[in-house]
Amino acid sequence: MKLRLTDKVLIFFILLMAILVQRPDYQMMNAMVSGLHPNWGLVPHLKSFIALFTNISYFLRGVYQEYHL
């Protein structure tokens, strides 16, 4: 199964987010749970992450289409 470029970028950013959020004292699980509640900290960062991924995927799609037409 061959992955598209956007799939590879999505996997990369998900892994990057998991590495950045992870802490040795299980704060990753706490951060993910706290992200479910709008008054806690992770939700704005998650929205920014999604916006960043969307912008990067549109940029890469444009670059790919320009060089592979």
Coordinates of C-alpha atoms in Angstrom, one line a residue:
M1 CA 0.0 0.0 0.0
K2 CA 1.5 3.3 -1.1
L3 CA 0.9 6.3 1.1
R4 CA 0.1 9.7 -0.3
L5 CA 2.2 12.7 0.6
T6 CA -0.5 14.2 2.8
D7 CA -0.8 10.9 4.7
K8 CA 2.9 10.9 5.3
V9 CA 2.8 14.6 6.5
L10 CA -0.1 13.8 8.8
I11 CA 1.7 10.8 10.3
F12 CA 4.8 12.9 10.8
F13 CA 2.9 15.7 12.7
I14 CA 1.0 13.2 14.8
L15 CA 4.2 11.5 15.9
L16 CA 5.8 14.9 16.5
M17 CA 2.9 16.0 18.6
A18 CA 3.1 12.8 20.6
I19 CA 6.8 13.3 21.2
L20 CA 6.4 16.9 22.3
V21 CA 3.5 16.3 24.6
Q22 CA 4.9 13.2 26.2
R23 CA 6.5 13.5 29.7
P24 CA 8.1 10.8 31.9
D25 CA 5.4 11.3 34.6
Y26 CA 2.4 10.3 32.3
Q27 CA 1.5 13.9 31.5
M28 CA 0.7 12.9 27.9
M29 CA -2.4 11.0 29.1
N30 CA -3.4 13.9 31.4
A31 CA -2.9 16.4 28.6
M32 CA -5.0 14.4 26.1
V33 CA -7.8 14.0 28.7
S34 CA -7.6 17.7 29.6
G35 CA -7.9 18.5 25.9
L36 CA -11.4 17.2 26.0
H37 CA -12.6 20.0 28.3
P38 CA -12.8 23.5 26.7
N39 CA -11.6 25.3 29.9
W40 CA -8.3 23.4 30.0
G41 CA -5.1 23.9 28.2
L42 CA -4.7 21.6 25.1
V43 CA -7.7 22.7 23.0
P44 CA -6.2 25.9 21.7
H45 CA -3.0 24.1 20.8
L46 CA -4.9 21.3 19.1
K47 CA -6.8 23.9 17.0
S48 CA -3.5 25.6 16.1
F49 CA -2.0 22.2 15.2
I50 CA -4.9 21.3 12.9
A51 CA -4.6 24.7 11.2
L52 CA -0.9 24.3 10.8
F53 CA -1.3 20.8 9.3
T54 CA -4.0 22.1 6.9
N55 CA -1.8 24.9 5.7
I56 CA 1.2 22.6 5.2
S57 CA -0.8 20.0 3.4
Y58 CA -2.2 22.6 1.0
F59 CA 1.3 24.0 0.3
L60 CA 2.7 20.5 -0.3
R61 CA -0.2 19.6 -2.6
G62 CA 0.4 22.7 -4.6
V63 CA 4.2 22.0 -4.9
Y64 CA 3.5 18.4 -5.8
Q65 CA 1.0 19.4 -8.5
E66 CA 3.3 22.0 -10.0
Y67 CA 6.3 19.6 -10.3
H68 CA 4.3 16.5 -11.4
L69 CA 2.1 17.8 -14.1

